[in-house]
PDB file of C-alpha atoms in Angstrom:
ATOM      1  CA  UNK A   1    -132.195   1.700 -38.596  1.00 94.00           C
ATOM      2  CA  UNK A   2    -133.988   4.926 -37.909  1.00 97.00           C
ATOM      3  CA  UNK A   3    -131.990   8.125 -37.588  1.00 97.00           C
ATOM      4  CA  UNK A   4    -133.390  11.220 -35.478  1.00 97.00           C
ATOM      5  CA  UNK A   5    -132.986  14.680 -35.870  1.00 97.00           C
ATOM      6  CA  UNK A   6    -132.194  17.443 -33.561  1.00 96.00           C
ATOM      7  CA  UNK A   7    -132.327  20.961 -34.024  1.00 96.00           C
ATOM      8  CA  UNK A   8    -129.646  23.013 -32.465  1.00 94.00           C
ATOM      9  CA  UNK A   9    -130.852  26.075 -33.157  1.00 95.00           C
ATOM     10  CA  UNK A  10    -128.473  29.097 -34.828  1.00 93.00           C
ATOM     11  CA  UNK A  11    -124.765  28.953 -33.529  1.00 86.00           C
ATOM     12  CA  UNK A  12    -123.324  32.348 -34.841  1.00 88.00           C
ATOM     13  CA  UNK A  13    -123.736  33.084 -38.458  1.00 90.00           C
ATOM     14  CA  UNK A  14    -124.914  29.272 -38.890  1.00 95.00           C
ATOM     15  CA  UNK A  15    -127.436  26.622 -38.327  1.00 97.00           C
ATOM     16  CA  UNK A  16    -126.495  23.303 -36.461  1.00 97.00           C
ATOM     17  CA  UNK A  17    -128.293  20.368 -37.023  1.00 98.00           C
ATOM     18  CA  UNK A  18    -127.210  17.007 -35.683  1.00 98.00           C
ATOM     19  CA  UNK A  19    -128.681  13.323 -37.241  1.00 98.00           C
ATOM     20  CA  UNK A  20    -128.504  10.245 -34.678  1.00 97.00           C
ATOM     21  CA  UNK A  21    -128.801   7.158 -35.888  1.00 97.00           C
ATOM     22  CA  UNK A  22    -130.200   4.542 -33.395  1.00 96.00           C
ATOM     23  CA  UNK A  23    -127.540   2.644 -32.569  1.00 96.00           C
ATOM     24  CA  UNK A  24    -125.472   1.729 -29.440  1.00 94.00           C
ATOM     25  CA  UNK A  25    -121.850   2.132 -31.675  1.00 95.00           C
ATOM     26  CA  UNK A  26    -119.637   4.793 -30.190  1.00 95.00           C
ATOM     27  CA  UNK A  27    -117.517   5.381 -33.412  1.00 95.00           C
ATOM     28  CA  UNK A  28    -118.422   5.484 -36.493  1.00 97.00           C
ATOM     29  CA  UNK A  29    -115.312   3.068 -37.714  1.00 96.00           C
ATOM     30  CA  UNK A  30    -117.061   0.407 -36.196  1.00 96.00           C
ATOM     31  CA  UNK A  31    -120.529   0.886 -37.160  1.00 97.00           C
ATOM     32  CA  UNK A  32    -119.056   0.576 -40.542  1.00 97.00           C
ATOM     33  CA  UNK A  33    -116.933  -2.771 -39.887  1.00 96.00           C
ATOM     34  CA  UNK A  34    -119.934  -4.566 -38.186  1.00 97.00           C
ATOM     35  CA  UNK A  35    -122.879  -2.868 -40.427  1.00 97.00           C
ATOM     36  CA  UNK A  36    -124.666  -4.663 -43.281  1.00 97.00           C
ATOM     37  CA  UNK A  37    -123.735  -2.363 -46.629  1.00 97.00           C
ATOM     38  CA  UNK A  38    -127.805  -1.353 -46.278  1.00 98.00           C
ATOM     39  CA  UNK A  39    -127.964  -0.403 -42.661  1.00 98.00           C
ATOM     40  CA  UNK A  40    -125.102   1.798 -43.626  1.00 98.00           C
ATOM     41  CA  UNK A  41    -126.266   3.253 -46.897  1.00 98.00           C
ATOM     42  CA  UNK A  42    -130.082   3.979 -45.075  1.00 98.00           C
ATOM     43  CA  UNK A  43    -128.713   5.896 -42.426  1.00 98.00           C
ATOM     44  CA  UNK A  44    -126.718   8.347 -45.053  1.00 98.00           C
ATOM     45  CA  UNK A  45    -129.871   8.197 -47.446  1.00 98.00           C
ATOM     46  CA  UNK A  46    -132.329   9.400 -44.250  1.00 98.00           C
ATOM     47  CA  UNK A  47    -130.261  12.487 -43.665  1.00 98.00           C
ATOM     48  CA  UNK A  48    -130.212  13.315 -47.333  1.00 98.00           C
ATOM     49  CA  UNK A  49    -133.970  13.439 -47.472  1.00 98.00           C
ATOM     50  CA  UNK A  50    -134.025  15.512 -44.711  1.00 97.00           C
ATOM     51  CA  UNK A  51    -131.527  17.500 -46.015  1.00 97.00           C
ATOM     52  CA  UNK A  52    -133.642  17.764 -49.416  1.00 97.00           C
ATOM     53  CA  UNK A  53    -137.158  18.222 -47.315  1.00 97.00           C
ATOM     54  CA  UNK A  54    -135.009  21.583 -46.334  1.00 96.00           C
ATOM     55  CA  UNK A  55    -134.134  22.406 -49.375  1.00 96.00           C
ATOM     56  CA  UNK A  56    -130.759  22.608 -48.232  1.00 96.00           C
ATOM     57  CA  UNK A  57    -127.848  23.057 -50.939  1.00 95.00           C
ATOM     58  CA  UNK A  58    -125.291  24.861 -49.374  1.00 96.00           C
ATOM     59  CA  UNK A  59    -123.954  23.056 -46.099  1.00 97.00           C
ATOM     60  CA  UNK A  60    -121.030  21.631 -43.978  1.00 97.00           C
ATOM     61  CA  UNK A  61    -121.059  17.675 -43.019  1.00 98.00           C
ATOM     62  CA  UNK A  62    -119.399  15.958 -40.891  1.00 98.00           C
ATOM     63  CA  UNK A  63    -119.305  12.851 -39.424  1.00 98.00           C
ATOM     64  CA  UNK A  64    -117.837  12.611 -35.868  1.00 96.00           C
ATOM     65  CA  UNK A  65    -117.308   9.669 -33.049  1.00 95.00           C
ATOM     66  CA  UNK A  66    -118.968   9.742 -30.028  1.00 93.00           C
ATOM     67  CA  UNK A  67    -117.597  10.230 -26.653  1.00 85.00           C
ATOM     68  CA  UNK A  68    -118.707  10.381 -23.192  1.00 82.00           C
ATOM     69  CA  UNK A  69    -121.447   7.267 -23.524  1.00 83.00           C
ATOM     70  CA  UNK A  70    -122.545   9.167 -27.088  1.00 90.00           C
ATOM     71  CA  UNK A  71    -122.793   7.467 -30.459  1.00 95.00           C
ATOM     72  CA  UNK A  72    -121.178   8.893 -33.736  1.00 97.00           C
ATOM     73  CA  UNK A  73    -123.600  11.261 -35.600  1.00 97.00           C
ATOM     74  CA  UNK A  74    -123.288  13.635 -38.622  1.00 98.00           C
ATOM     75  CA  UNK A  75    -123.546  17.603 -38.032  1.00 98.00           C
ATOM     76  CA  UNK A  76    -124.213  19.874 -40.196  1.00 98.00           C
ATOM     77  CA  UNK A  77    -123.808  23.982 -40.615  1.00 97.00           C
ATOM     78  CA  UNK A  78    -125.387  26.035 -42.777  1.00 97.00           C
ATOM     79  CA  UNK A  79    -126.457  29.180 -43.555  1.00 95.00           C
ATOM     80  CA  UNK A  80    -123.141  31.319 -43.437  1.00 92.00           C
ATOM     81  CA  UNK A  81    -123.454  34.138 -45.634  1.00 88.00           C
ATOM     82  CA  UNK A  82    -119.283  34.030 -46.284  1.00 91.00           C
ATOM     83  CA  UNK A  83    -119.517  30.921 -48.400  1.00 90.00           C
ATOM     84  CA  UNK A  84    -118.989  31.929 -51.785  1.00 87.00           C
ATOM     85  CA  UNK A  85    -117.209  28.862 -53.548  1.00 85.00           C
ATOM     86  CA  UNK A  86    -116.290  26.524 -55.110  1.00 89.00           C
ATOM     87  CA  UNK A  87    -113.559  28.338 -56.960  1.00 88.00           C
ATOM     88  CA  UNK A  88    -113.766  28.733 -60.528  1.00 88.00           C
ATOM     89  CA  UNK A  89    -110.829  26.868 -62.314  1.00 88.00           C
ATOM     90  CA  UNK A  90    -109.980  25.727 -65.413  1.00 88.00           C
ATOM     91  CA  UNK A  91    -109.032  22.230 -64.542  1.00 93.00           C
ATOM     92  CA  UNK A  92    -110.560  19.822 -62.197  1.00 94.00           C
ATOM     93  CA  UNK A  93    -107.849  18.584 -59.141  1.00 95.00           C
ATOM     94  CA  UNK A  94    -109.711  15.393 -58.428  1.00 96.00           C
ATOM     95  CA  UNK A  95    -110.145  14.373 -62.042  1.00 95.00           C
ATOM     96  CA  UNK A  96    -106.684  15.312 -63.655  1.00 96.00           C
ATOM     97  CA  UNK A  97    -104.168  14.324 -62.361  1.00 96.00           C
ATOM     98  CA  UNK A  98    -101.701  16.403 -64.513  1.00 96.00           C
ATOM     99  CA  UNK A  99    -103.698  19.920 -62.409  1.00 96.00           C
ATOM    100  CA  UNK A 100    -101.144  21.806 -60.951  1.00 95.00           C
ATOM    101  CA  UNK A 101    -102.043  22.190 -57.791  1.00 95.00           C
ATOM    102  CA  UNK A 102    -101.558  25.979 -56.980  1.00 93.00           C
ATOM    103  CA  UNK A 103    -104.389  26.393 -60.396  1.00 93.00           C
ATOM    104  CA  UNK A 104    -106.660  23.745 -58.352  1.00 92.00           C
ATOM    105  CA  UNK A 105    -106.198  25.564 -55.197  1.00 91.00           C
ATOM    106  CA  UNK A 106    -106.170  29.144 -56.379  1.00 88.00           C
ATOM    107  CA  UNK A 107    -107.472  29.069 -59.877  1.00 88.00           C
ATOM    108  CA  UNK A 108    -104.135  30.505 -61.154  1.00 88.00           C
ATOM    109  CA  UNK A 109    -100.820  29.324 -61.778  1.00 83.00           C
ATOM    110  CA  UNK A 110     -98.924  26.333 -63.102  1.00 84.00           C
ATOM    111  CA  UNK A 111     -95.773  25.453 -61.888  1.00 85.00           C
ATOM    112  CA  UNK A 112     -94.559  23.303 -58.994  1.00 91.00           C
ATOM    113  CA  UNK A 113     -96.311  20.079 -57.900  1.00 96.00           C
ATOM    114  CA  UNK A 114     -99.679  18.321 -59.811  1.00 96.00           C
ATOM    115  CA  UNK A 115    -102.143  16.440 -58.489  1.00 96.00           C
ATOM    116  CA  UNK A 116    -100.594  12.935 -59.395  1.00 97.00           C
ATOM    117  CA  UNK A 117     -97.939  14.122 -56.533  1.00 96.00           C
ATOM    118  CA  UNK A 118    -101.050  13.634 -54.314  1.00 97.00           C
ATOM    119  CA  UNK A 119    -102.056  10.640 -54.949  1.00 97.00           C
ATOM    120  CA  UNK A 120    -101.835   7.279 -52.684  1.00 96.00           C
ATOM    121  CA  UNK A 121    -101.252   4.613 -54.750  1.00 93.00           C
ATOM    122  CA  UNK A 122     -99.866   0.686 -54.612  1.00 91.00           C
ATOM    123  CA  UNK A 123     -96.613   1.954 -54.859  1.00 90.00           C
ATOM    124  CA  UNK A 124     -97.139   3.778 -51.601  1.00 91.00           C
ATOM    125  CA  UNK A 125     -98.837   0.869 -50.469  1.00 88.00           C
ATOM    126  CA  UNK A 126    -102.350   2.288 -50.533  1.00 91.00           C
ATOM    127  CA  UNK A 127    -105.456   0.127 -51.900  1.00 90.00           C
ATOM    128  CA  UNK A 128    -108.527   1.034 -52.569  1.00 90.00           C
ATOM    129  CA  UNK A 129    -111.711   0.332 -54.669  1.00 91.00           C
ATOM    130  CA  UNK A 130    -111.680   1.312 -58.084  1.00 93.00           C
ATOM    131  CA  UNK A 131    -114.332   4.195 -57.881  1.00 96.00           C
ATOM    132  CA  UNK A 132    -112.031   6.200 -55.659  1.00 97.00           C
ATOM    133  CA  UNK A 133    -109.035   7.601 -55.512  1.00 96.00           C
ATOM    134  CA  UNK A 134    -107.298   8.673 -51.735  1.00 97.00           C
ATOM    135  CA  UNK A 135    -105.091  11.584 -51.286  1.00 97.00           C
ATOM    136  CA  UNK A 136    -102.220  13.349 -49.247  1.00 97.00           C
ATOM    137  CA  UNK A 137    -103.900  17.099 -49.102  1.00 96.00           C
ATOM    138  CA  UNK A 138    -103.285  19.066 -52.111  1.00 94.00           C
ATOM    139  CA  UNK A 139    -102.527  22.052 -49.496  1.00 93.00           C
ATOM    140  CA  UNK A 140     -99.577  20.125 -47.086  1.00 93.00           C
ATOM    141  CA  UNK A 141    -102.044  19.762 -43.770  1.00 93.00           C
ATOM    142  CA  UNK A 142    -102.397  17.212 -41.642  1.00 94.00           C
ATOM    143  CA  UNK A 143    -105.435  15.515 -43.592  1.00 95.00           C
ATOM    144  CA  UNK A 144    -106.364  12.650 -45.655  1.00 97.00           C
ATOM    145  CA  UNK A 145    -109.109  13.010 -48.809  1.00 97.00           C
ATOM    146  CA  UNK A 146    -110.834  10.375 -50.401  1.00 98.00           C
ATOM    147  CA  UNK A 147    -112.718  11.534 -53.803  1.00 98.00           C
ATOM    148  CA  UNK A 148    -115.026   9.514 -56.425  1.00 97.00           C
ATOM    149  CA  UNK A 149    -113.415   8.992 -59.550  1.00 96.00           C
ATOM    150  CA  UNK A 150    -116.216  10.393 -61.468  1.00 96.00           C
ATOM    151  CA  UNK A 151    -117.032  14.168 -61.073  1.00 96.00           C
ATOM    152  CA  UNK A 152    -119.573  14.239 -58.424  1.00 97.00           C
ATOM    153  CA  UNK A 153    -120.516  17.389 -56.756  1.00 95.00           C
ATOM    154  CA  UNK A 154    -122.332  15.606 -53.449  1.00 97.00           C
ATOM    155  CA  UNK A 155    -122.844  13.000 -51.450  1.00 97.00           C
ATOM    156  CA  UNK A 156    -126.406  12.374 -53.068  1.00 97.00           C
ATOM    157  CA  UNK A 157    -125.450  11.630 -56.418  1.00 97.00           C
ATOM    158  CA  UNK A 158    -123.916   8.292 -55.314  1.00 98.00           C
ATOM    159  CA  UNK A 159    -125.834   5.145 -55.760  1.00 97.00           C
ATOM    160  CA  UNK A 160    -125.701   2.632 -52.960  1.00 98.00           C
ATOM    161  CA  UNK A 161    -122.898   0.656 -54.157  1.00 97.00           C
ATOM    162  CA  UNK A 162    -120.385   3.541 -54.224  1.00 98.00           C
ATOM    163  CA  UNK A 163    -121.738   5.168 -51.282  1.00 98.00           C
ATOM    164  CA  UNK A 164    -120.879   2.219 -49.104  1.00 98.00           C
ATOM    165  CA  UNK A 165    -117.866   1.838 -50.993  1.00 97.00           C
ATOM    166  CA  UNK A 166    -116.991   5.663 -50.219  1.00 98.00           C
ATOM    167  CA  UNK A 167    -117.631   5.384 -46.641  1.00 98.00           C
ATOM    168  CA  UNK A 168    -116.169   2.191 -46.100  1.00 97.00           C
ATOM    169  CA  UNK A 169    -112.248   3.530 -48.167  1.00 97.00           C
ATOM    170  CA  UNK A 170    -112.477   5.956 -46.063  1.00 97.00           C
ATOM    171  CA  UNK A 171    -111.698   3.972 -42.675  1.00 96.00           C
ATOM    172  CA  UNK A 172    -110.033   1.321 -44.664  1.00 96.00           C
ATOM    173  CA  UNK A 173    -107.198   4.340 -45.488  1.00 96.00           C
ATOM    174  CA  UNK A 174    -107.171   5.439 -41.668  1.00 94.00           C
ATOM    175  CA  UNK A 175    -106.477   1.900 -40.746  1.00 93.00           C
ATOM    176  CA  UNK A 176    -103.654   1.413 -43.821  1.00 92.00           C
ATOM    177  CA  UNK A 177    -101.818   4.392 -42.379  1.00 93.00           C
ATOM    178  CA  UNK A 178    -101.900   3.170 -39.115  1.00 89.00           C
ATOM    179  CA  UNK A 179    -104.517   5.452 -37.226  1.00 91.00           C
ATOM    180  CA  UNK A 180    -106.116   3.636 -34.845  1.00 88.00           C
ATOM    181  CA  UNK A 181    -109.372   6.706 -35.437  1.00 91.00           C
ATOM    182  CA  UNK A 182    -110.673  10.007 -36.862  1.00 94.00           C
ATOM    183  CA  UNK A 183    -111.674  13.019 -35.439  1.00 93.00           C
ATOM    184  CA  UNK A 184    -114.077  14.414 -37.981  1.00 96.00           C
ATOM    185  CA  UNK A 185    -114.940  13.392 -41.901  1.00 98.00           C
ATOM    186  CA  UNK A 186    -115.755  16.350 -43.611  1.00 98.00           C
ATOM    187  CA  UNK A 187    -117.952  16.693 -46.490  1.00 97.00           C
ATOM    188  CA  UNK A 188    -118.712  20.588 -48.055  1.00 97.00           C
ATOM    189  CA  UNK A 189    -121.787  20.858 -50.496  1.00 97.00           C
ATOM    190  CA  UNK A 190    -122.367  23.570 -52.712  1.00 96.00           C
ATOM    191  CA  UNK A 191    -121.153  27.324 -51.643  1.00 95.00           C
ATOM    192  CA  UNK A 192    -119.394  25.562 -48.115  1.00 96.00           C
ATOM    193  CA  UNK A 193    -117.058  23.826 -51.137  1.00 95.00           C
ATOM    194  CA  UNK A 194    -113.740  25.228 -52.474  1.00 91.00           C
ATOM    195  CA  UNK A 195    -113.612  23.096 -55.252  1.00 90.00           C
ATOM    196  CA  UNK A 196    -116.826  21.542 -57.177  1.00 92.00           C
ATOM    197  CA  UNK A 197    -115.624  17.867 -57.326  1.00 96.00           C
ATOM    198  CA  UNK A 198    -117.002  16.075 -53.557  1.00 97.00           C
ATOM    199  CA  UNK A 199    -114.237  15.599 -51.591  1.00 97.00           C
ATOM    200  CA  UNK A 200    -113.954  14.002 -47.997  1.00 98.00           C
ATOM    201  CA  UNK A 201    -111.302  15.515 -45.367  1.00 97.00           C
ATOM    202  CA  UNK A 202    -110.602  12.994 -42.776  1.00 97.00           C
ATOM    203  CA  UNK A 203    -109.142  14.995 -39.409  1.00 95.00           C
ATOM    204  CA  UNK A 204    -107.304  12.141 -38.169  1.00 90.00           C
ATOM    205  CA  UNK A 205    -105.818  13.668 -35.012  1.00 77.00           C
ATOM    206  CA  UNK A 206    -102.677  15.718 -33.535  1.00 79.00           C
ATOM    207  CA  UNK A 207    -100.520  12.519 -33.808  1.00 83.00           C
ATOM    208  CA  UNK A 208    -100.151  12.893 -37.820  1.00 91.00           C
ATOM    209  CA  UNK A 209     -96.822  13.983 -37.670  1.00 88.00           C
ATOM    210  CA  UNK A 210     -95.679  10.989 -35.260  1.00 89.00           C
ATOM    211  CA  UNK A 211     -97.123   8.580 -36.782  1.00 90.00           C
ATOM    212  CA  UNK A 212     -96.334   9.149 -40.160  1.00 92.00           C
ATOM    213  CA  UNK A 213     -92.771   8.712 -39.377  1.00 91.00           C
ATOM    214  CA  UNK A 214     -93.795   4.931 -39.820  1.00 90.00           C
ATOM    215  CA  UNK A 215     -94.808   5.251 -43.352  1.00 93.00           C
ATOM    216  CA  UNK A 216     -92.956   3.384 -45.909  1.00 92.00           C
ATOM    217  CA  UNK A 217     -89.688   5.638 -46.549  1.00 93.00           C
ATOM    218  CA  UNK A 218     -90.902   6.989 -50.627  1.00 93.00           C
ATOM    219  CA  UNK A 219     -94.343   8.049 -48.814  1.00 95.00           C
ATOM    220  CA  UNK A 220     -92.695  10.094 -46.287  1.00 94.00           C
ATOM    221  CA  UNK A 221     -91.088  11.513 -48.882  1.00 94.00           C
ATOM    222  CA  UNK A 222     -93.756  12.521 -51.066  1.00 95.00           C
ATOM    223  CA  UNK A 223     -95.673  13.925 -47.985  1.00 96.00           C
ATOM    224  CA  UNK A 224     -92.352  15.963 -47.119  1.00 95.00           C
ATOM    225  CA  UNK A 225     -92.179  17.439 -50.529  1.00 95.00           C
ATOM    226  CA  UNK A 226     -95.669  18.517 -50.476  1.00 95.00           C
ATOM    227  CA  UNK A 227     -95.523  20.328 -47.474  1.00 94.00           C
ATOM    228  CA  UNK A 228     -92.337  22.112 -48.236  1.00 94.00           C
ATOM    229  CA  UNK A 229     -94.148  23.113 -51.629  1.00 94.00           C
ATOM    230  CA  UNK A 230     -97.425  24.243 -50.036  1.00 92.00           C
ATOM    231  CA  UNK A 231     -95.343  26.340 -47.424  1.00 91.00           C
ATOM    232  CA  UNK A 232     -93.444  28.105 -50.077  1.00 88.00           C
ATOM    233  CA  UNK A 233     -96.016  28.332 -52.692  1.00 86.00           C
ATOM    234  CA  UNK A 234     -99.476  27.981 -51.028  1.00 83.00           C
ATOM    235  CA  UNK A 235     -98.786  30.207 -47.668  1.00 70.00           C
ATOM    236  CA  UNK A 236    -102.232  32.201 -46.966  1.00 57.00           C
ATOM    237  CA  UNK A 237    -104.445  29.202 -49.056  1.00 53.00           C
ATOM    238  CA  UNK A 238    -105.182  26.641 -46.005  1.00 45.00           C
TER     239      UNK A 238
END
């Protein structure tokens, strides 16, 4: 499957590109349900030589569904001069799970919450594949994250088995929490990143709130003690 490239031209301080692959598949979840492992992994391996024919390092990624009669396609930004990060910390969030999380977030600080209070697991009735690990967001908002295991800093560093892998966690934990789509996946590299480890922010929509009133009662709880910790201790971060 063949993807195309269109150039939007500067937007602002940025540049917006936009990769369409050739398919008829408005959203992206189901391109990845009915998609052989390889059709998925080429289309994410095109745009990354593209991206590396552009010698392009610093960028924003995201996936989004089509609407309208469109088909999903990745965008991406770059060029803002603002980007500075990722942060500089002493302790990686994604890979130890004993970071607090205002020293993750900030780069300073140690009490409160870590980043095992983060964590979906099989207690919350959350599975996954081995080579990742899904998240609540370390900073209380209305996001899900999905991670490697091993400290990767992008999305080309994957081989093929972990890239479908990553991809296909991803809408498996949108399904397991019971939203029936996405907005936007979200994928930083280099100075667009706040922290160094890859991380994927799944926008799910505005109905995060209602419908995670139908999680199982201990992960409503952990979700309601993050956010009351990110609102007291992490106001002026998100």
């Amino acid at each position: 499957m063949k993807v195309r490239l269109r150039d939007q031209g500067s937007q602002g301080d940025e540049h917006r590109l936009e990769f369409l692959p050739d398919t008829s598949i408005p959203l992206f979840e189901n391109f990845v349900a009915t998609q052989p492992s390889e059709v998925l992994v080429s289309v994410f391996r095109q745009i990354l030589e593209i991206v590396l024919d552009k010698q392009l390092k610093d960028y924003h990624f995201k996936v989004q569904n089509g609407w309208r009669g469109s088909t999903w396609k990745v965008v991406l930004l770059h060029g803002n001069p603002s980007r500075d990060g990722p942060i500089v910390c002493s302790q990686c969030i994604s890979c130890d799970l004993t970071c607090p999380i205002k020293l993750g977030i900030t780069g300073h600080g140690q009490e409160g919450l870590c980043s095992a209070d983060t964590l979906l697991t099989d207690a919350d009735g959350i599975h996954y594949h081995p080579d990742l690990r899904c998240w609540l967001d370390a900073q209380g908002r209305d996001k899900l994250i999905v991670t490697p295991g091993n400290h990767l800093a992008s999305l080309s560093e994957m081989d093929d088995d972990l890239m479908a892998n990553f991809w296909k966690g991803a809408i498996e934990l949108i399904k397991s929490l019971h939203f029936p789509t996405f907005k936007s996946m979200i994928l930083n590299h280099g100075a667009y990143q706040n922290h160094s480890h890859l991380h994927l922010k799944i926008n799910v929509n505005e109905k995060f709130a209602k419908m995670s009133q139908h999680w199982p009662g201990p992960l409503q709880s952990k979700l309601a003690r993050l956010k009351d910790f990110a609102a007291h201790e992490l106001s002026g971060n998100s």
